[in-house]
Coordinates of C-alpha atoms in Angstrom, one line a residue:
Chain A
M1 CA -14.3 -4.6 27.6
N2 CA -17.0 -4.9 25.1
I3 CA -16.6 -2.2 22.5
V4 CA -19.0 -1.6 19.7
V5 CA -17.9 0.6 16.8
L6 CA -20.6 2.0 14.5
M7 CA -19.4 2.1 10.9
K8 CA -21.2 3.5 7.8
Q9 CA -20.4 2.9 4.2
V10 CA -20.6 6.2 2.3
P11 CA -20.0 7.4 -1.3
D12 CA -16.4 8.3 -1.8
T13 CA -15.9 12.0 -1.2
W14 CA -13.5 12.1 -4.1
S15 CA -16.2 11.1 -6.6
E16 CA -19.1 13.2 -7.9
R17 CA -22.0 12.6 -5.4
T18 CA -25.6 13.2 -6.1
L19 CA -29.2 12.4 -4.9
R20 CA -31.7 10.3 -6.7
A21 CA -34.3 12.3 -8.6
A22 CA -37.1 9.8 -7.7
D23 CA -37.1 10.2 -3.9
N24 CA -34.3 12.7 -3.0
T25 CA -32.3 10.0 -1.3
L26 CA -28.6 9.3 -1.8
D27 CA -27.7 7.8 -5.1
R28 CA -25.4 5.0 -4.0
D29 CA -24.8 3.7 -7.5
A30 CA -23.4 7.0 -8.7
A31 CA -20.2 6.8 -6.7
D32 CA -17.7 4.4 -5.3
A33 CA -18.6 3.2 -1.9
V34 CA -16.0 3.5 0.9
M35 CA -15.9 3.4 4.7
N36 CA -16.8 6.7 6.2
E37 CA -13.4 8.2 7.0
L38 CA -14.1 9.2 10.5
D39 CA -15.2 5.7 11.3
E40 CA -11.7 4.5 10.5
Y41 CA -10.6 6.6 13.5
A42 CA -13.4 5.1 15.6
I43 CA -12.3 1.6 14.7
E44 CA -8.6 2.4 15.4
E45 CA -9.6 3.8 18.8
G46 CA -11.6 0.7 19.6
L47 CA -8.7 -1.5 18.7
R48 CA -6.2 0.5 20.7
L49 CA -8.5 0.4 23.8
T50 CA -8.9 -3.4 23.6
E51 CA -5.2 -3.8 23.0
A52 CA -4.6 -1.8 26.2
H53 CA -7.5 -3.1 28.4
G54 CA -8.5 -6.4 26.8
G55 CA -12.0 -7.2 25.4
E56 CA -13.2 -7.2 21.9
V57 CA -14.4 -4.9 19.2
T58 CA -17.7 -5.5 17.4
I59 CA -18.5 -3.6 14.2
V60 CA -22.2 -2.6 13.8
S61 CA -23.2 -1.3 10.4
M62 CA -26.6 -0.4 8.9
G63 CA -26.7 -0.3 5.1
P64 CA -27.3 -2.2 1.9
E65 CA -25.7 -5.5 1.0
K66 CA -22.7 -3.7 -0.6
A67 CA -21.7 -2.5 2.9
T68 CA -20.2 -5.9 3.5
E69 CA -17.1 -4.7 1.7
S70 CA -16.5 -2.0 4.3
I71 CA -17.4 -4.4 7.1
R72 CA -14.7 -6.8 5.8
K73 CA -12.2 -3.9 5.8
A74 CA -13.1 -3.1 9.4
L75 CA -12.6 -6.8 10.3
S76 CA -9.3 -6.9 8.4
M77 CA -8.1 -3.9 10.5
G78 CA -8.6 -6.1 13.5
A79 CA -12.1 -6.0 14.8
D80 CA -13.4 -9.3 16.1
K81 CA -16.9 -9.6 14.7
A82 CA -19.7 -7.7 13.0
V83 CA -23.4 -7.1 12.9
H84 CA -24.8 -6.0 9.6
V85 CA -28.4 -4.6 9.6
S86 CA -29.5 -4.8 6.0
D87 CA -33.1 -4.5 5.0
E88 CA -34.8 -2.9 2.0
A89 CA -37.3 -1.4 4.4
L90 CA -34.5 0.8 5.8
H91 CA -34.0 2.7 2.6
G92 CA -34.2 6.5 3.2
S93 CA -34.2 6.3 7.0
D94 CA -33.2 9.6 8.6
A95 CA -31.0 10.0 11.7
L96 CA -33.9 9.6 14.1
V97 CA -35.0 6.3 12.6
T98 CA -31.4 5.1 12.2
S99 CA -30.7 5.8 15.9
A100 CA -33.8 3.8 16.9
V101 CA -32.6 0.8 14.8
L102 CA -29.0 1.0 16.0
A103 CA -30.2 1.4 19.6
K104 CA -32.0 -1.9 19.3
V105 CA -28.9 -3.6 18.0
L106 CA -26.8 -2.1 20.8
E107 CA -29.3 -3.2 23.5
R108 CA -29.3 -6.7 21.9
A109 CA -25.5 -7.0 21.7
G110 CA -24.7 -5.3 25.0
F111 CA -21.7 -2.9 25.3
D112 CA -19.4 -1.1 27.7
L113 CA -18.5 1.5 25.2
V114 CA -19.9 2.6 21.8
I115 CA -17.6 4.5 19.5
L116 CA -18.5 6.3 16.3
G117 CA -17.2 9.0 14.0
S118 CA -18.5 12.4 14.9
E119 CA -20.3 12.6 11.5
S120 CA -20.6 10.8 8.2
T121 CA -19.3 12.5 5.0
D122 CA -22.6 12.0 3.2
A123 CA -25.5 13.3 5.4
R124 CA -23.2 15.1 7.9
T125 CA -25.9 15.5 10.5
G126 CA -23.5 14.7 13.4
V127 CA -26.4 14.0 15.7
L128 CA -26.3 10.2 16.0
A129 CA -24.1 10.0 19.1
A130 CA -26.5 12.3 21.0
M131 CA -29.6 10.4 19.8
L132 CA -28.1 7.0 20.7
A133 CA -27.0 8.1 24.2
E134 CA -30.5 9.5 24.8
R135 CA -32.2 6.3 23.6
L136 CA -29.9 4.1 25.5
G137 CA -29.9 6.2 28.7
V138 CA -26.1 6.4 28.9
P139 CA -23.7 9.4 28.9
Q140 CA -22.5 10.9 25.7
L141 CA -19.0 12.2 25.3
T142 CA -18.6 13.8 21.9
F143 CA -15.9 15.2 19.6
A144 CA -13.2 13.3 21.4
S145 CA -9.6 13.9 20.4
K146 CA -8.4 11.6 23.2
V147 CA -10.0 8.8 25.2
D148 CA -8.8 7.5 28.6
I149 CA -10.4 4.6 30.4
D150 CA -9.7 3.7 34.0
G151 CA -12.0 1.0 35.3
S152 CA -15.5 2.2 34.7
A153 CA -14.4 5.8 34.5
I154 CA -14.0 7.4 31.1
A155 CA -12.4 10.8 30.3
I156 CA -12.1 12.5 26.9
H157 CA -10.6 15.6 25.4
R158 CA -13.6 17.3 23.7
L159 CA -12.3 19.3 20.8
A160 CA -13.2 23.0 21.0
D161 CA -12.2 26.1 19.0
Y162 CA -10.0 27.2 21.9
G163 CA -8.4 23.8 22.5
Y164 CA -10.2 21.1 24.4
D165 CA -12.4 20.5 27.4
T166 CA -11.9 17.5 29.6
V167 CA -15.2 15.6 29.9
E168 CA -15.7 12.7 32.3
G169 CA -18.3 10.1 32.6
T170 CA -18.9 6.5 33.6
L171 CA -19.3 3.4 31.4
P172 CA -21.3 2.3 29.6
A173 CA -21.2 5.4 27.4
V174 CA -21.3 6.6 23.8
V175 CA -18.2 8.4 22.4
S176 CA -17.9 10.2 19.1
V177 CA -14.4 10.9 17.8
V178 CA -12.7 13.4 15.6
E179 CA -9.8 12.7 13.3
K180 CA -7.2 14.2 15.6
I181 CA -7.6 11.2 17.9
N182 CA -5.2 8.8 16.2
E183 CA -3.8 7.5 12.9
P184 CA -5.9 4.6 11.6
R185 CA -3.9 1.5 10.7
Y186 CA -4.0 -0.1 7.3
P187 CA -5.2 -3.7 7.2
S188 CA -2.3 -6.1 6.9
F189 CA -2.5 -9.1 4.6
K190 CA -2.7 -11.3 7.7
G191 CA -5.6 -9.2 8.8
I192 CA -7.3 -9.5 5.4
M193 CA -6.9 -13.3 5.5
A194 CA -8.1 -13.5 9.1
A195 CA -11.2 -11.4 8.3
K196 CA -12.5 -14.1 6.1
K197 CA -13.1 -16.3 9.1
K198 CA -14.6 -13.7 11.4
P199 CA -18.4 -13.9 12.1
V200 CA -20.7 -11.4 10.5
E201 CA -24.3 -11.6 11.7
T202 CA -26.8 -10.2 9.2
L203 CA -30.1 -8.9 10.7
T204 CA -33.3 -7.6 9.2
V205 CA -35.5 -5.1 11.0
A206 CA -37.9 -8.0 11.8
D207 CA -35.0 -9.8 13.5
L208 CA -34.7 -6.8 15.8
G209 CA -38.4 -6.9 16.6
I210 CA -39.0 -3.6 14.7
D211 CA -42.1 -3.1 12.6
P212 CA -40.9 -2.4 9.0
A213 CA -43.5 0.4 8.8
Q214 CA -41.6 2.2 11.6
V215 CA -38.5 2.6 9.5
G216 CA -37.4 3.9 6.1
L217 CA -38.3 7.1 4.2
A218 CA -42.0 7.1 5.0
A219 CA -41.4 6.8 8.7
S220 CA -38.7 9.4 8.9
A221 CA -39.3 12.7 10.7
T222 CA -37.2 14.6 8.2
E223 CA -37.3 14.6 4.5
V224 CA -35.2 16.2 1.7
V225 CA -37.7 18.4 0.0
E226 CA -35.5 20.1 -2.6
W227 CA -31.9 20.1 -3.5
A228 CA -29.6 21.7 -6.0
K229 CA -26.2 20.8 -7.4
R230 CA -23.3 22.6 -5.9
P231 CA -22.6 25.7 -8.1
P232 CA -19.3 25.4 -10.0
R233 CA -16.4 27.1 -8.3
A234 CA -16.2 30.8 -9.1
A235 CA -12.9 32.2 -10.3
G236 CA -10.7 33.5 -7.6
V237 CA -9.8 37.2 -7.0
V238 CA -6.2 38.2 -7.9
V239 CA -5.0 41.0 -5.6
T240 CA -2.2 43.0 -7.1
D241 CA 0.0 44.6 -4.5
D242 CA 0.4 48.3 -5.3
G243 CA 1.4 49.1 -1.8
D244 CA -2.2 48.5 -0.5
G245 CA -2.2 44.7 -1.0
G246 CA -2.7 44.1 2.7
T247 CA -5.8 46.4 2.8
K248 CA -7.3 44.7 -0.3
A249 CA -6.7 41.3 1.1
A250 CA -8.3 42.3 4.4
E251 CA -11.3 43.9 2.5
F252 CA -11.7 40.6 0.6
L253 CA -11.7 38.5 3.8
A254 CA -14.1 41.0 5.4
S255 CA -16.5 40.7 2.4
R256 CA -16.6 37.0 3.0
K257 CA -17.1 37.5 6.7
F258 CA -13.8 35.7 7.5
I259 CA -12.7 38.7 9.6
Chain B
M1 CA -7.4 -16.5 -8.8
V2 CA -9.8 -17.3 -11.6
G3 CA -8.4 -16.5 -15.0
C4 CA -7.0 -13.1 -14.7
M5 CA -9.4 -11.9 -12.0
L6 CA -8.2 -11.2 -8.5
N7 CA -10.0 -13.0 -5.6
D8 CA -11.5 -10.9 -2.7
E9 CA -8.4 -11.2 -0.5
Q10 CA -6.1 -10.3 -3.4
E11 CA -8.3 -7.3 -4.3
A12 CA -8.4 -6.2 -0.6
L13 CA -4.6 -6.4 -0.5
R14 CA -4.3 -4.5 -3.8
S15 CA -6.6 -1.7 -2.7
T16 CA -4.9 -1.4 0.7
V17 CA -1.4 -1.0 -0.9
E18 CA -2.9 1.4 -3.5
E19 CA -4.3 3.5 -0.7
F20 CA -1.1 3.3 1.3
A21 CA 1.0 4.4 -1.7
R22 CA -1.3 7.3 -2.5
E23 CA -1.6 8.5 1.1
V24 CA 1.8 7.8 2.6
I25 CA 4.3 7.6 -0.3
A26 CA 3.1 9.9 -3.0
P27 CA 3.0 13.2 -0.9
V28 CA 6.7 12.9 0.3
I29 CA 8.7 10.6 -2.1
G30 CA 9.6 13.5 -4.5
G31 CA 11.6 15.1 -1.7
Y32 CA 13.5 11.9 -0.9
Y33 CA 14.2 11.4 -4.5
E34 CA 15.5 14.9 -5.1
R35 CA 17.8 14.5 -2.1
G36 CA 18.9 11.0 -3.0
E37 CA 17.8 10.0 0.5
F38 CA 16.7 6.5 1.6
P39 CA 13.1 6.8 3.0
Y40 CA 13.5 5.1 6.4
E41 CA 10.2 6.4 7.6
I42 CA 8.3 5.0 4.6
V43 CA 10.1 1.7 4.9
A44 CA 9.1 1.5 8.6
K45 CA 5.5 2.0 7.7
M46 CA 5.7 -0.6 4.9
G47 CA 7.1 -2.9 7.6
K48 CA 4.1 -2.2 9.8
L49 CA 1.8 -2.9 6.9
G50 CA 3.4 -6.4 6.7
L51 CA 4.8 -5.9 3.2
F52 CA 8.2 -7.3 4.0
G53 CA 6.7 -10.5 5.3
L54 CA 4.1 -11.0 2.5
P55 CA 5.3 -14.3 1.0
F56 CA 6.6 -15.9 4.1
P57 CA 4.8 -18.3 6.6
E58 CA 3.6 -16.9 9.9
E59 CA 6.0 -19.0 11.9
Y60 CA 8.8 -16.9 10.6
G61 CA 7.0 -13.7 11.3
G62 CA 5.6 -13.5 7.8
M63 CA 2.1 -12.7 6.6
G64 CA 1.3 -16.2 5.2
G65 CA 0.7 -14.9 1.6
D66 CA 2.4 -16.0 -1.6
Y67 CA 4.6 -14.7 -4.3
F68 CA 1.5 -13.4 -6.3
A69 CA 0.5 -11.3 -3.3
F70 CA 4.1 -9.9 -3.1
C71 CA 4.0 -9.0 -6.8
L72 CA 0.6 -7.3 -6.3
A73 CA 2.1 -5.1 -3.7
L74 CA 5.1 -4.3 -5.9
H75 CA 2.7 -3.4 -8.8
E76 CA 0.7 -1.0 -6.6
L77 CA 3.9 0.6 -5.1
G78 CA 5.4 0.9 -8.6
R79 CA 2.3 2.9 -9.7
V80 CA 3.5 5.6 -7.3
D81 CA 7.2 5.1 -6.9
S82 CA 9.9 2.7 -8.0
S83 CA 12.5 3.4 -5.4
V84 CA 10.4 2.1 -2.5
A85 CA 9.2 -0.8 -4.8
I86 CA 12.7 -1.9 -5.6
T87 CA 13.6 -1.6 -1.9
L88 CA 10.9 -4.1 -1.1
E89 CA 11.6 -6.3 -4.1
A90 CA 15.3 -6.7 -3.3
A91 CA 14.7 -7.0 0.5
V92 CA 12.1 -9.8 0.1
G93 CA 12.8 -11.4 -3.3
L94 CA 16.6 -11.4 -3.2
G95 CA 17.5 -10.8 0.5
A96 CA 15.1 -12.8 2.6
M97 CA 13.8 -15.4 0.1
P98 CA 17.1 -17.4 -0.2
I99 CA 17.4 -17.5 3.6
Y100 CA 13.8 -18.8 3.8
R101 CA 14.4 -21.3 1.0
F102 CA 17.9 -22.6 1.7
G103 CA 18.8 -21.5 5.2
T104 CA 19.2 -23.9 8.1
P105 CA 16.5 -23.6 10.9
Q106 CA 19.1 -21.7 12.9
Q107 CA 19.8 -19.2 10.1
Q108 CA 16.1 -18.8 9.5
A109 CA 15.5 -18.1 13.2
D110 CA 18.4 -15.7 13.3
W111 CA 17.5 -13.5 10.4
L112 CA 13.9 -13.9 9.1
P113 CA 11.8 -12.5 12.0
D114 CA 13.4 -9.0 11.7
L115 CA 13.5 -9.2 7.9
C116 CA 9.8 -10.1 7.8
Q117 CA 9.0 -7.0 9.9
G118 CA 11.0 -4.7 7.7
E119 CA 13.0 -3.7 10.7
R120 CA 16.1 -5.1 9.0
L121 CA 17.0 -5.5 5.3
A122 CA 19.0 -8.2 3.7
A123 CA 20.9 -7.9 0.4
F124 CA 22.0 -10.3 -2.2
G125 CA 25.5 -9.9 -3.8
L126 CA 25.6 -11.5 -7.2
T127 CA 26.7 -8.9 -9.7
E128 CA 30.3 -7.8 -9.9
P129 CA 32.1 -5.0 -11.8
G130 CA 33.0 -7.6 -14.4
G131 CA 29.5 -9.0 -15.0
G132 CA 26.1 -10.0 -13.7
S133 CA 24.3 -12.6 -15.7
D134 CA 27.7 -13.8 -17.0
I135 CA 28.3 -16.5 -14.3
P136 CA 30.9 -17.7 -13.7
G137 CA 32.7 -15.8 -16.5
G138 CA 32.4 -12.4 -14.8
M139 CA 32.8 -13.6 -11.3
R140 CA 36.1 -12.9 -9.4
T141 CA 35.0 -13.1 -5.8
R142 CA 36.6 -16.0 -4.0
A143 CA 36.2 -17.6 -0.7
R144 CA 38.4 -20.3 1.0
L145 CA 38.0 -22.3 4.1
E146 CA 40.7 -21.5 6.7
G147 CA 40.6 -22.6 10.3
G148 CA 36.8 -23.1 10.3
Q149 CA 36.2 -19.8 8.7
W150 CA 35.4 -18.6 5.2
V151 CA 37.9 -16.0 4.0
I152 CA 36.3 -13.8 1.3
D153 CA 38.0 -11.6 -1.2
G154 CA 36.4 -9.7 -4.0
T155 CA 34.0 -6.9 -5.1
K156 CA 30.3 -6.8 -5.7
A157 CA 28.6 -4.1 -7.7
F158 CA 25.1 -2.4 -7.8
I159 CA 23.9 -4.2 -4.7
T160 CA 20.5 -2.9 -3.5
N161 CA 19.8 -2.3 0.2
S162 CA 23.4 -3.2 1.1
G163 CA 24.4 0.1 2.9
T164 CA 21.3 1.2 4.8
S165 CA 21.6 1.7 8.6
I166 CA 19.1 -1.2 8.9
T167 CA 20.9 -3.7 6.6
S168 CA 21.6 -6.8 8.7
V169 CA 23.2 -9.2 6.2
V170 CA 24.5 -9.6 2.7
T171 CA 24.5 -13.0 1.0
A172 CA 27.5 -13.0 -1.4
L173 CA 28.0 -15.5 -4.2
A174 CA 31.7 -16.5 -4.4
I175 CA 33.9 -19.1 -6.1
T176 CA 34.8 -21.6 -3.4
G177 CA 36.8 -24.1 -5.5
E178 CA 36.6 -26.3 -8.6
Q179 CA 34.3 -29.1 -9.5
D180 CA 35.1 -31.1 -12.6
G181 CA 37.3 -28.4 -13.9
K182 CA 34.6 -25.7 -13.5
P183 CA 34.4 -23.0 -10.8
E184 CA 32.4 -24.1 -7.8
I185 CA 30.1 -21.4 -6.6
S186 CA 28.6 -21.1 -3.1
A187 CA 26.6 -18.5 -1.2
I188 CA 28.0 -17.1 2.0
M189 CA 26.2 -14.8 4.5
V190 CA 28.2 -11.8 5.7
P191 CA 26.6 -9.8 8.5
A192 CA 26.8 -6.0 8.3
G193 CA 29.9 -4.7 10.2
T194 CA 32.0 -7.8 9.7
P195 CA 35.7 -6.7 9.6
G196 CA 37.1 -6.8 6.0
F197 CA 33.6 -6.1 4.6
T198 CA 33.5 -2.5 3.3
V199 CA 30.4 -0.8 2.0
G200 CA 31.1 1.8 -0.6
P201 CA 29.4 5.2 -1.0
E202 CA 26.0 5.4 -2.5
Y203 CA 26.2 5.5 -6.3
S204 CA 24.9 8.5 -8.1
K205 CA 22.1 6.9 -10.1
V206 CA 20.0 8.3 -13.0
G207 CA 16.9 6.8 -11.4
W208 CA 15.7 4.9 -8.3
R209 CA 17.4 7.7 -6.5
A210 CA 15.6 7.0 -3.1
S211 CA 16.9 3.4 -3.1
D212 CA 20.2 2.3 -1.6
T213 CA 22.7 0.9 -4.1
R214 CA 26.3 0.3 -3.3
E215 CA 29.6 -1.3 -4.3
L216 CA 30.8 -3.8 -1.7
S217 CA 34.3 -5.0 -1.2
F218 CA 35.6 -8.0 0.7
S219 CA 39.2 -8.1 1.8
S220 CA 40.3 -11.1 3.8
C221 CA 36.8 -10.9 5.3
R222 CA 36.3 -13.8 7.7
V223 CA 32.9 -15.3 8.7
P224 CA 32.2 -18.7 10.4
A225 CA 32.0 -21.8 8.1
G226 CA 28.4 -22.1 9.3
N227 CA 27.5 -18.9 7.3
L228 CA 27.4 -21.0 4.1
L229 CA 23.8 -20.6 2.8
G230 CA 22.5 -23.8 1.3
E231 CA 24.8 -26.4 -0.2
R232 CA 28.4 -25.8 -1.0
G233 CA 28.9 -25.7 -4.8
R234 CA 25.1 -25.3 -5.4
G235 CA 25.3 -21.5 -5.1
Y236 CA 24.4 -20.8 -8.7
A237 CA 22.0 -23.7 -9.2
Q238 CA 20.0 -22.9 -6.1
F239 CA 19.7 -19.2 -7.0
L240 CA 18.5 -19.8 -10.5
Q241 CA 15.0 -20.1 -9.2
T242 CA 15.4 -17.0 -7.1
L243 CA 16.5 -15.1 -10.2
D244 CA 13.6 -16.4 -12.3
E245 CA 11.2 -15.4 -9.6
G246 CA 12.9 -12.0 -9.3
R247 CA 12.1 -11.4 -13.0
I248 CA 8.4 -11.7 -12.3
A249 CA 8.7 -9.3 -9.4
I250 CA 10.5 -6.7 -11.5
A251 CA 7.9 -7.3 -14.2
A252 CA 5.2 -6.4 -11.7
L253 CA 7.0 -3.3 -10.6
A254 CA 7.5 -2.3 -14.2
A255 CA 3.8 -2.9 -15.0
G256 CA 3.0 -0.7 -12.1
L257 CA 5.2 2.1 -13.5
A258 CA 3.5 1.7 -16.8
Q259 CA 0.1 2.1 -15.1
G260 CA 1.3 5.0 -13.0
C261 CA 2.1 6.8 -16.3
V262 CA -1.5 6.3 -17.4
D263 CA -2.8 7.5 -14.0
E264 CA -0.8 10.7 -14.2
C265 CA -1.7 11.4 -17.8
L266 CA -5.4 10.9 -17.2
R267 CA -5.3 13.4 -14.4
Y268 CA -3.3 15.9 -16.4
A269 CA -5.3 15.5 -19.7
G270 CA -8.5 16.5 -17.8
Q271 CA -6.9 19.6 -16.2
R272 CA -4.4 21.1 -18.6
E273 CA -5.7 23.4 -21.4
A274 CA -4.1 24.0 -24.7
F275 CA -5.4 26.1 -27.6
G276 CA -8.6 26.7 -25.6
Q277 CA -9.4 23.1 -25.0
H278 CA -8.7 20.4 -22.5
L279 CA -5.6 18.4 -23.5
G280 CA -7.7 15.2 -23.4
S281 CA -10.0 16.6 -26.2
F282 CA -7.1 16.2 -28.7
Q283 CA -7.1 12.9 -30.6
A284 CA -3.3 12.9 -30.6
I285 CA -3.4 12.8 -26.8
Q286 CA -6.4 10.3 -26.6
F287 CA -4.6 7.8 -28.8
K288 CA -1.4 8.1 -26.9
I289 CA -3.2 7.5 -23.6
A290 CA -5.1 4.6 -25.2
D291 CA -1.9 3.0 -26.3
M292 CA -0.4 3.5 -22.9
A293 CA -3.4 1.9 -21.2
A294 CA -3.3 -1.0 -23.6
R295 CA 0.4 -1.6 -22.8
A296 CA -0.1 -1.3 -19.1
H297 CA -3.0 -3.8 -19.3
L298 CA -1.0 -6.4 -21.3
A299 CA 2.0 -5.9 -19.0
R300 CA -0.2 -6.7 -16.0
L301 CA -1.6 -9.8 -17.7
A302 CA 2.0 -11.0 -18.5
W303 CA 3.1 -10.9 -14.9
Y304 CA -0.2 -12.2 -13.5
D305 CA 0.3 -15.3 -15.8
A306 CA 3.9 -15.8 -14.7
A307 CA 3.1 -15.3 -11.0
A308 CA 0.0 -17.6 -11.1
R309 CA 2.1 -20.3 -12.7
L310 CA 4.8 -19.9 -10.1
V311 CA 2.3 -20.2 -7.3
A312 CA 0.8 -23.2 -8.9
G313 CA 4.2 -24.9 -9.0
Q314 CA 4.5 -24.9 -12.8
P315 CA 7.7 -24.1 -14.7
I316 CA 8.1 -20.4 -15.2
K317 CA 11.4 -19.8 -17.0
T318 CA 9.9 -18.7 -20.3
E319 CA 6.9 -16.9 -18.9
A320 CA 9.1 -15.0 -16.3
A321 CA 11.5 -13.8 -19.0
I322 CA 8.6 -12.8 -21.3
A323 CA 6.9 -10.9 -18.5
K324 CA 10.1 -9.1 -17.6
L325 CA 10.8 -8.2 -21.2
T326 CA 7.2 -7.1 -21.9
C327 CA 6.7 -5.2 -18.8
S328 CA 10.0 -3.3 -18.9
N329 CA 9.2 -2.4 -22.6
A330 CA 5.8 -1.1 -21.5
A331 CA 7.3 0.9 -18.7
M332 CA 9.9 2.5 -21.0
D333 CA 7.3 3.3 -23.7
N334 CA 4.7 4.7 -21.3
A335 CA 7.3 6.8 -19.5
R336 CA 8.4 8.3 -22.8
D337 CA 4.8 9.0 -23.9
G338 CA 3.8 10.2 -20.5
T339 CA 6.6 12.8 -20.3
Q340 CA 5.7 13.9 -23.9
I341 CA 2.0 14.5 -22.8
F342 CA 3.2 16.6 -19.9
G343 CA 5.3 18.7 -22.3
G344 CA 7.8 21.0 -20.5
Y345 CA 6.5 19.9 -17.1
G346 CA 7.4 16.3 -18.0
F347 CA 11.0 17.5 -18.0
M348 CA 10.8 18.9 -14.5
N349 CA 11.9 16.7 -11.7
E350 CA 9.0 17.7 -9.4
F351 CA 6.5 15.9 -11.7
P352 CA 6.0 12.2 -11.1
V353 CA 6.2 11.4 -14.8
A354 CA 9.7 12.8 -14.9
R355 CA 10.6 10.5 -12.0
F356 CA 9.0 7.6 -13.9
Y357 CA 11.0 8.5 -17.0
R358 CA 14.3 8.3 -15.0
D359 CA 13.2 5.1 -13.2
A360 CA 12.0 3.2 -16.3
K361 CA 15.4 2.7 -18.0
V362 CA 16.9 0.4 -15.4
L363 CA 14.0 -1.9 -15.7
E364 CA 15.4 -3.0 -19.1
I365 CA 18.8 -3.6 -17.4
G366 CA 18.4 -5.0 -13.8
E367 CA 17.6 -8.7 -13.0
G368 CA 18.8 -9.6 -16.5
T369 CA 18.9 -7.2 -19.4
S370 CA 16.3 -7.3 -22.1
E371 CA 18.9 -9.0 -24.2
V372 CA 19.4 -11.7 -21.6
Q373 CA 15.6 -12.2 -21.4
R374 CA 15.5 -12.7 -25.2
M375 CA 18.4 -15.2 -24.9
V376 CA 16.5 -17.1 -22.2
I377 CA 13.3 -17.1 -24.3
A378 CA 15.1 -18.3 -27.4
R379 CA 16.9 -21.0 -25.6
Q380 CA 13.7 -22.2 -24.0
L381 CA 12.1 -22.3 -27.4
G382 CA 15.0 -24.4 -28.6
V383 CA 16.5 -22.0 -31.1
G384 CA 20.2 -21.2 -31.4

């Protein structure tokens, strides 16, 4: 089975993240870059599926040159090879443009199954799986907490507030995963050493037959117009229980629309 | 490695173990420590990560790394917890390494695959109640050949990993006769559960409380003659290298502890307020942390140098002793300053710095005391 896992390098959620004043795009220099956490689960699921059913896992990542670090990590976890789309022209691309570029890569590489995290921790649009499925004309099975494959049939547990729905489809398909799905492995030293020898193909938009004018900030359908820093955390409310603590706590939760 | 910079693979290993220690060990180790319980679940996960096979070739189930990589892992574990770090150090450096280095192909095939996976642990019995580095003066354990078997009698003290439920074998050094009027020392492998081999209860230790340390006794304990590890009469000589290497490993662990104190204090100094200001805004605290960071840095360079020389096949006796001495000093000093910065909380067991304080002392004792390191250094320099 030919599995492609989409992986994005994002600023570390633990560090102070910000946008660039010049064009309201992500300031990638301001924070440490790490692999998007949900993508680790996507890679793990890809590896488990190929361990069970055979085949190989290809990592596809779109991002600046620095993303090679995260690609190496994905390979050291056990993925077989990688495609890195890296081009200055891509800077500032929104989800719609990104999906167009990734769809080209996927058409070129071929796939039985595309797996990705259900969202990235930077933009958090969570729409990529749907856009890709639409562009590729294949089923989308999203928010998967469990994936089962039997021949060309695929079934997932789709996470819901009340539990899960079982969603079925046929391969080829696009699956987005949630963190409940598995526990990602750490790369072993053997994996780290082996990753050095695994092929990474680097592509520009021209290599994909895409006009550079069709990607990037200028070609994007959406734009960040204005933004503000997150306000500092306000002090909490201390409820003293004078016999009516329960009522006060309930009133507080109601005021925040939690109940 | 170029100078003191890690290459890409070393850095990838370092950051992986750092992440593992932060995510898997840090949240739960305090509980194990408090209960004095061996953390089997963490050890199993370390095994899956391949840490127990780091310096061994792949044909034995190892990871194909080297001693430097092993020390890097110890350093990163030591930043978070010393009990798991010493468990790894003893299992690999003292337990499996002599089997890899001196074992027959059969002995290697029998023991190494499980040891490399971390599914089993091996221990090394050198120290006795009467002495550790004082060989053979402090050694009383004897073994004699009788009917194709070694018959072992004696007692070993402070033996790490010797009494866990996954301990498979203990290599004991014993006096096996006389050569030129001097005691002949050999190494003999004793599988766990051999009749006559008794594992004592877990010691009540000041630190390293989540590691397994026991007294062992051998009473007419019989094992096949083929359990001799390496050459008869070369027991001490062939383990000198093991002990020198072990000093670098302990140095790496100690440098990790020294850095762990810095990590904890940086976090705390940014949060804790005193007299209306962040703790970190006081120069008394800034200077303390600066000194701690400097010590941790130099400690790291000391073991990097010794380990790089070892991997390059150069003599390491002096550098290993210097690294062990320097790093254990740094650990002790940083643990003392770190608990001081935490004030009253530094005296509470639930805070990692308190654990570091309790764990630091043994670093000046185990694998050759600081006094023994100074003896080694002086002797290498040709004084005395």
